[in-house]
Structures are given as C-alpha cells and as structure tokens.
PDB file of C-alpha atoms and ligand atoms in Angstrom:
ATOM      1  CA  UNK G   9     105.583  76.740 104.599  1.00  0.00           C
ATOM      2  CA  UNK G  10     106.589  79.945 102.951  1.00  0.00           C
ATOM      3  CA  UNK G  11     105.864  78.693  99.806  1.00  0.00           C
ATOM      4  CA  UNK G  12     102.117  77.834 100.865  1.00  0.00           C
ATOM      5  CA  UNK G  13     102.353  81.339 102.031  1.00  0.00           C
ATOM      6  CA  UNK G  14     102.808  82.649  98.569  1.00  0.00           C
ATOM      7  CA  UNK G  15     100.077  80.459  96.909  1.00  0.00           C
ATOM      8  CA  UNK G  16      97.596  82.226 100.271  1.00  0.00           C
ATOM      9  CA  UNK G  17      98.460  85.617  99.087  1.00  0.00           C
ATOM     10  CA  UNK G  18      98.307  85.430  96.086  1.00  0.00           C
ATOM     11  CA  UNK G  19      94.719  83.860  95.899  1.00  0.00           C
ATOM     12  CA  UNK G  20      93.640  86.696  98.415  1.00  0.00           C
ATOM     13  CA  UNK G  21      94.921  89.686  96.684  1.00  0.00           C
ATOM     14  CA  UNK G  22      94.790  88.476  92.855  1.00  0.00           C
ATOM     15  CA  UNK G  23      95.082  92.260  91.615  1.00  0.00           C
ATOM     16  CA  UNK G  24      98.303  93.335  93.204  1.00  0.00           C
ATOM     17  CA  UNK G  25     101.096  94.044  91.379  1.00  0.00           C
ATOM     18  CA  UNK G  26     103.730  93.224  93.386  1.00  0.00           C
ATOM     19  CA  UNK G  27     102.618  90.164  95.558  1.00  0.00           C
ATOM     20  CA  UNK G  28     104.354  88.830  98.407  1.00  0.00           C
ATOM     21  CA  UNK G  29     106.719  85.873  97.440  1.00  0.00           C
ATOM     22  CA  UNK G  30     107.847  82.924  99.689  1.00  0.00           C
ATOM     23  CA  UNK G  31     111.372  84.979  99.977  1.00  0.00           C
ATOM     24  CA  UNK G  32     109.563  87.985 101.526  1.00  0.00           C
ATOM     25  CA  UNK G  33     107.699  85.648 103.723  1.00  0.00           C
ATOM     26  CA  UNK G  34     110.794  84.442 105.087  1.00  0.00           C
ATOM     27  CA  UNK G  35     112.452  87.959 105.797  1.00  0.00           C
ATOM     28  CA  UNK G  36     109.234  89.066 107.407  1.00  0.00           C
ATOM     29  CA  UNK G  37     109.850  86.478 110.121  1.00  0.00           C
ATOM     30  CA  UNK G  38     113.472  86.265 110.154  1.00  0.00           C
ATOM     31  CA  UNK G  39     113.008  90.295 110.758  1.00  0.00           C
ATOM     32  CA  UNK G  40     110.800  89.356 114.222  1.00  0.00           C
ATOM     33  CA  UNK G  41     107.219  89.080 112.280  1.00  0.00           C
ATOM     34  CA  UNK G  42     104.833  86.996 113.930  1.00  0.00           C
ATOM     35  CA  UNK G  43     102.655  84.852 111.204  1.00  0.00           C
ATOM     36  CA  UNK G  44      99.254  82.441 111.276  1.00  0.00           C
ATOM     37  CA  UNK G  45      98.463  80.625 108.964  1.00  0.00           C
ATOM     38  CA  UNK G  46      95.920  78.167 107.633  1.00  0.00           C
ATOM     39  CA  UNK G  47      95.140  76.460 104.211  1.00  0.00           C
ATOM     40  CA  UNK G  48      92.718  79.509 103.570  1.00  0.00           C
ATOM     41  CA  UNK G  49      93.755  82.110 105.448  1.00  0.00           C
ATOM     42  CA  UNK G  50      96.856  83.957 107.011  1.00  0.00           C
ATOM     43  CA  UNK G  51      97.525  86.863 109.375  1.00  0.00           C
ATOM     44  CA  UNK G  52     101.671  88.780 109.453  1.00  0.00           C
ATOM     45  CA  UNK G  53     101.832  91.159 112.355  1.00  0.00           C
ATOM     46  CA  UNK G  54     104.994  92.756 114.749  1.00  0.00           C
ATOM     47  CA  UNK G  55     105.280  94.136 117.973  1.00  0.00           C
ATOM     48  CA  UNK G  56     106.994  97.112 118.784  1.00  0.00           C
ATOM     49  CA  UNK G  57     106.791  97.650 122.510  1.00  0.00           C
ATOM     50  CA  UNK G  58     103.447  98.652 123.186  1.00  0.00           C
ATOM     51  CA  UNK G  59     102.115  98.713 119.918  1.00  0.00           C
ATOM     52  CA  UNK G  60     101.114  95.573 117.212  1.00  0.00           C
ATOM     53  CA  UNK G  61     100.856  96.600 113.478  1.00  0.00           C
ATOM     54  CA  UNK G  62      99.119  94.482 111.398  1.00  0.00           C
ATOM     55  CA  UNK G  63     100.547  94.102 108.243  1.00  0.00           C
ATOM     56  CA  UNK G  64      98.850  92.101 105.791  1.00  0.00           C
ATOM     57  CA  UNK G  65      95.755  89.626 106.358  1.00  0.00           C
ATOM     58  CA  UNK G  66      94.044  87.702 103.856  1.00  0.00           C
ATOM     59  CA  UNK G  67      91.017  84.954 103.876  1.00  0.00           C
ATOM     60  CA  UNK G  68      90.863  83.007 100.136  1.00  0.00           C
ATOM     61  CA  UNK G  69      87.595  84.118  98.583  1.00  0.00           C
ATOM     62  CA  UNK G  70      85.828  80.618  98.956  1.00  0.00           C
ATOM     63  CA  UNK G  71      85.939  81.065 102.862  1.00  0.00           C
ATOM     64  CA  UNK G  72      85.049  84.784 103.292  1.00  0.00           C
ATOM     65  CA  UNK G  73      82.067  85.724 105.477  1.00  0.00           C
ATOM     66  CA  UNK G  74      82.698  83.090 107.521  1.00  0.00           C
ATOM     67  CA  UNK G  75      84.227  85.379 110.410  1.00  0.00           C
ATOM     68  CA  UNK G  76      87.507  83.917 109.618  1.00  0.00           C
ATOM     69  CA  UNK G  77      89.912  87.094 109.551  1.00  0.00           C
ATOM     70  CA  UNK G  78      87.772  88.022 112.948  1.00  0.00           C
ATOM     71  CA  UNK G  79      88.817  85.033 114.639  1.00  0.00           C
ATOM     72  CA  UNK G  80      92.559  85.810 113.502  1.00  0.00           C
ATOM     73  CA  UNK G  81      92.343  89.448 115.047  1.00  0.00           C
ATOM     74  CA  UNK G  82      91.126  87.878 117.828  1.00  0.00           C
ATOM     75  CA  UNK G  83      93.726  85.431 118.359  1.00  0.00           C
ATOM     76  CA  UNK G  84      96.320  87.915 117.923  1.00  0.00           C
ATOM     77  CA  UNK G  85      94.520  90.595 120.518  1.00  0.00           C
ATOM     78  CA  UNK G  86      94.573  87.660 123.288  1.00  0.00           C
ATOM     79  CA  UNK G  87      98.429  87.185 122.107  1.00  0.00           C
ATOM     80  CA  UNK G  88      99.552  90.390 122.445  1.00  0.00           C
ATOM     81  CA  UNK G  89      97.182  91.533 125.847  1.00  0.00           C
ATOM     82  CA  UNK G  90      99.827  89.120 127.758  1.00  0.00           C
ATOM     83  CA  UNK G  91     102.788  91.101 126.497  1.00  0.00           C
ATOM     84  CA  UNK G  92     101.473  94.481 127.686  1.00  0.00           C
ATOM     85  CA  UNK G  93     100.273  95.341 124.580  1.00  0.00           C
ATOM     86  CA  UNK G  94      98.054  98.485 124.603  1.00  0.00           C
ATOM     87  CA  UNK G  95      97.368  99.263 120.785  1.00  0.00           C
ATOM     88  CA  UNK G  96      97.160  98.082 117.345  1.00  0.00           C
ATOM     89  CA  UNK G  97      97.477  99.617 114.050  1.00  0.00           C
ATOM     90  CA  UNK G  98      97.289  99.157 110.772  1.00  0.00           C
ATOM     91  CA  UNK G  99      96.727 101.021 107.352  1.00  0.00           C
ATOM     92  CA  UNK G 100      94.376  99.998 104.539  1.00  0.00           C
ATOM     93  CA  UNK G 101      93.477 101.258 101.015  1.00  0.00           C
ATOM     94  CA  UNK G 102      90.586 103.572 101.144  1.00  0.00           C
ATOM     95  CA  UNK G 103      88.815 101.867  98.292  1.00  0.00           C
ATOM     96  CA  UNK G 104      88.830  98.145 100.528  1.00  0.00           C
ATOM     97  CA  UNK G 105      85.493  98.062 101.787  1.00  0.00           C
ATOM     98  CA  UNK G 106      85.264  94.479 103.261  1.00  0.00           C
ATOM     99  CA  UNK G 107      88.717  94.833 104.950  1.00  0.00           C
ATOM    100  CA  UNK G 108      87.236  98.310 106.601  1.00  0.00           C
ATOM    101  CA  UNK G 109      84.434  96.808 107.241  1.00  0.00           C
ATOM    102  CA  UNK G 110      86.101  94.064 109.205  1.00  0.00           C
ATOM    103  CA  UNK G 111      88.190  96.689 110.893  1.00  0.00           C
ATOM    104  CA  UNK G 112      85.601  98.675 112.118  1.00  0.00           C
ATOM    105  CA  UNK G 113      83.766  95.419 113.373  1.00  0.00           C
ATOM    106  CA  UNK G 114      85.926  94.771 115.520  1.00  0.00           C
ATOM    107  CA  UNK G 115      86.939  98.120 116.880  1.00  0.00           C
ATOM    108  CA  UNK G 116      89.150  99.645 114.964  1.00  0.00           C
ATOM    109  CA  UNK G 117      88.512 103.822 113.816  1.00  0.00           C
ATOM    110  CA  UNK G 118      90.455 105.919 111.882  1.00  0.00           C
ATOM    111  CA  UNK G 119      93.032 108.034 112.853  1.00  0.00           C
ATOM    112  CA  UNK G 120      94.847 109.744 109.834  1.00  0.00           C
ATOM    113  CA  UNK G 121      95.388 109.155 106.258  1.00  0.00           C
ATOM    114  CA  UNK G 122      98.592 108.943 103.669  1.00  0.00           C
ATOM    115  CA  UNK G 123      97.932 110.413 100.673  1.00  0.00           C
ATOM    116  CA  UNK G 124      98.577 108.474  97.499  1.00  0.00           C
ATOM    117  CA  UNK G 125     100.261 105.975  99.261  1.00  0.00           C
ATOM    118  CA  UNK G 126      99.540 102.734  97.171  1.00  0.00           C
ATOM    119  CA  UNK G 127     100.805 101.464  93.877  1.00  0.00           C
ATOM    120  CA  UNK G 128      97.033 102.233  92.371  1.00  0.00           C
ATOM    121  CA  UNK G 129      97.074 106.038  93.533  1.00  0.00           C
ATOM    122  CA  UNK G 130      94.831 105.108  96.248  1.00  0.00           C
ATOM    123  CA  UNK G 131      95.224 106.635  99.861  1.00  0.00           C
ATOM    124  CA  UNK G 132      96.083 104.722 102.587  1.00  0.00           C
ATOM    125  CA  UNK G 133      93.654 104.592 105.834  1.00  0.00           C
ATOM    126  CA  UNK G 134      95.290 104.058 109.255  1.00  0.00           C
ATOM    127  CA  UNK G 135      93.106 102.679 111.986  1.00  0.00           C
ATOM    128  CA  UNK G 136      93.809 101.672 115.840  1.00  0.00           C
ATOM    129  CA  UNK G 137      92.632  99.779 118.355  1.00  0.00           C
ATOM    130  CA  UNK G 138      93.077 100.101 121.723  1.00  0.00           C
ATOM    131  CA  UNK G 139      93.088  97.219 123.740  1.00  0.00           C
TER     132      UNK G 139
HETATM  133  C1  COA X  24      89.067  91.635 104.340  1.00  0.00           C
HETATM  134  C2  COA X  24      89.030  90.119 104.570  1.00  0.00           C
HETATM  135  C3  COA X  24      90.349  89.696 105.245  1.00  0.00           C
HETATM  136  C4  COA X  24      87.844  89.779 105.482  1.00  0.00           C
HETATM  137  O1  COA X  24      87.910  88.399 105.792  1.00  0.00           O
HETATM  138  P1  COA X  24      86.608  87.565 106.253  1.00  0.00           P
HETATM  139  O2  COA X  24      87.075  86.298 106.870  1.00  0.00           O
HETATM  140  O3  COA X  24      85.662  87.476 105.116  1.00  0.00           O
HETATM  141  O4  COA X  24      85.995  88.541 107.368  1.00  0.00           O
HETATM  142  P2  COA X  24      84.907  88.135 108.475  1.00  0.00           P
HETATM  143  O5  COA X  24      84.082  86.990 107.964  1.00  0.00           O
HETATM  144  O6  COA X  24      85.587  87.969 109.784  1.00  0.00           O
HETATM  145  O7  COA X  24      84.001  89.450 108.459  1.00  0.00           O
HETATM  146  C5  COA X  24      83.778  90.216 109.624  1.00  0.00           C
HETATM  147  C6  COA X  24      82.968  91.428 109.258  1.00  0.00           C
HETATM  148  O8  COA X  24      83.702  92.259 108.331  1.00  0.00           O
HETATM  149  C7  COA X  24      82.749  92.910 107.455  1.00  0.00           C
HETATM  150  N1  COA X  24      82.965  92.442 106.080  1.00  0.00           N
HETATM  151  C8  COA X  24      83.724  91.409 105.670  1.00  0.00           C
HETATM  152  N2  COA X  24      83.665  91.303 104.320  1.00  0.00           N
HETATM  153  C9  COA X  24      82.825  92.272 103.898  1.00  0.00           C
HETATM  154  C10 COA X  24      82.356  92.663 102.617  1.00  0.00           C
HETATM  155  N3  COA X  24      82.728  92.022 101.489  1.00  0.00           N
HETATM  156  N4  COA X  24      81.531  93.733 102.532  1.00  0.00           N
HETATM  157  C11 COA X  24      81.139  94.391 103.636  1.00  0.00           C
HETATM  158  N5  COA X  24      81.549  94.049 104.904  1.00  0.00           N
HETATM  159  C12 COA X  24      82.374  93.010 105.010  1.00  0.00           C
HETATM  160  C13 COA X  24      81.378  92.496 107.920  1.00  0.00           C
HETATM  161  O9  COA X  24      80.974  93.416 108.908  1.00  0.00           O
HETATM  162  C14 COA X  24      81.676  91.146 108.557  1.00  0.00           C
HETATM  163  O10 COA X  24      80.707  90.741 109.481  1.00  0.00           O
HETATM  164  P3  COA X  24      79.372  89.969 108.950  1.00  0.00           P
HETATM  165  O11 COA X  24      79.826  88.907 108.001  1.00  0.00           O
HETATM  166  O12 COA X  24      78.784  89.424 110.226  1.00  0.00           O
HETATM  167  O13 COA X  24      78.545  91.008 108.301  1.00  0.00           O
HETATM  168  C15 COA X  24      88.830  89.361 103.217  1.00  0.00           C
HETATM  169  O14 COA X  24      87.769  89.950 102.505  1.00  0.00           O
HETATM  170  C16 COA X  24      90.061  89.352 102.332  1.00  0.00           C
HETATM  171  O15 COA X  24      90.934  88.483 102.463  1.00  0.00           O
HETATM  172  N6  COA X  24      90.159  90.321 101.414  1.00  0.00           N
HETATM  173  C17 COA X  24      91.298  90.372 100.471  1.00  0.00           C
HETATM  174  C18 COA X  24      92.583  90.683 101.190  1.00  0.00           C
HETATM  175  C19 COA X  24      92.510  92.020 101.916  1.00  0.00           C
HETATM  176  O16 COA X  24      91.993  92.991 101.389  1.00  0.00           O
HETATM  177  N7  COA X  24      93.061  92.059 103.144  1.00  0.00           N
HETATM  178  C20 COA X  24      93.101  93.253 103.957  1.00  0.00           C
HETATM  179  C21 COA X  24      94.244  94.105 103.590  1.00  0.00           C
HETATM  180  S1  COA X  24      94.317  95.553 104.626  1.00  0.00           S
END
C-alpha cells in the first residue's frame, strides 16, 4: 500500500523536490495520520482534538476536474463531524491556483500567511474551515 502511495504522489506533484516516499507514508500513519486512498487519488489528514489539518492531497492529472479531491474533503468533513470536530486547516503554496481554488470551493478562506515557507521561496497560505 505505501508503496502505491509513493507512485500517487509522485505523479501528483512531479516538481517537488523532496517527494514523499513509501517510508514517510508509513510514519505518517504509524504517527496517528488518517489516509484515503485510490488508484488516482489520495487524501493524509490528523486530528488534534477539535481541529483536522489536512496535510497533503493529490488527484493524478488524468482524473482532475472530475470533483475528485471534493469528494475526498467531503468524506473526511462527514468523518470528522462525528468526532466533535469543529475546524479544519491546512496551508498551501500561494502560487497553487487549482488547489486554492478547490479550497475556496468548498469553504475554506484564508487566515494568515508564512513567509517563505516552501523549498521554492514561495509563501505558504493557511486556510480554515469551520464545520
Ligand atoms: C488541487 C487538486 C487536488 C484538485 O483536485 P481535483 O480533483 O481536480 O479537484 P475538483 O475536481 O474537486 O475541483 C473542485 C474545484 O476546484 C477548483 N479547481 C480545481 N482545479 C482547478 C484548476 N486547475 N484551476 C482553477 N480551479 C480549479 C474549481 O473550482 C473546481 O470546480 P469546477 O471543476 O466545478 O470548476 C489537483 O489539482 C492536484 O492534485 N494538484 C496537484 C497536487 C496539489 O497541488 N495538491 C494540493 C496541495 S495543498
């Protein structure tokens, strides 16, 4: 599983330097991360009491647009509603248009910024939801 993992990230985010490996998979769960995954598209989240953080979804380019990476967030909102579960967060480069996009299709908005905060110089975006 966590090597199909690999192969899914790596398709989705072909530019990054340092991609997630199977290894990293498997310490994100063993640490308490909750993962979905299909053959073309995964979703890594944790809980922290009343808070989810999202932290890293991807949808292969072949089956973008489909309102796949929606359908994840929504799984994951019904999820974490039934464990009391009031917000969710998540950061994002500013330059990722379609993954803002999504976010602010399905209610996220921003609430602060870290400057510089990615490998490429780029500032990082944090958004909530509250649900
Ligand atoms: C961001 C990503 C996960 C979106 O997945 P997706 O399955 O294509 O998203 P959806 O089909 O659910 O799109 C929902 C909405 O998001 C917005 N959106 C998605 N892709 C977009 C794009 N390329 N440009 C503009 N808006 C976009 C649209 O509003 C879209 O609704 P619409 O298709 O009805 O117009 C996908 O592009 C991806 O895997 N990107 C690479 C990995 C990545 O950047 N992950 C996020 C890291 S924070």
């Amino acid at each position: 599983m966590y090597d199909e993992l690999e192969n899914l990230y790596a398709l989705c985010f072909p530019d990054k330097k340092q991609k997630w490996t199977a290894n990293d998979f498997s310490d994100l769960k063993k640490s308490g991360c909750e993962i979905i995954a299909s053959q073309n598209s995964f979703v890594v989240w944790r809980n922290i009491g009343d808070e989810t953080e999202i932290l890293s979804i991807g949808v292969v380019p072949a089956a973008r647009r489909s309102g796949t990476a929606s359908a994840l967030l929504q799984i994951i909102e019904q999820d974490i509603k039934q464990l009391g579960v009031k917000t969710i967060f998540l950061e994002v480069d500013e330059s990722n248009i379609p993954a803002i996009e999504l976010y602010k299709k399905t209610g996220f908005f921003n609430v602060g910024r870290r400057p510089h905060y990615y490998d490429n110089g780029h500032d990082a975006i944090i958004m909530k939801k509250e649900i």
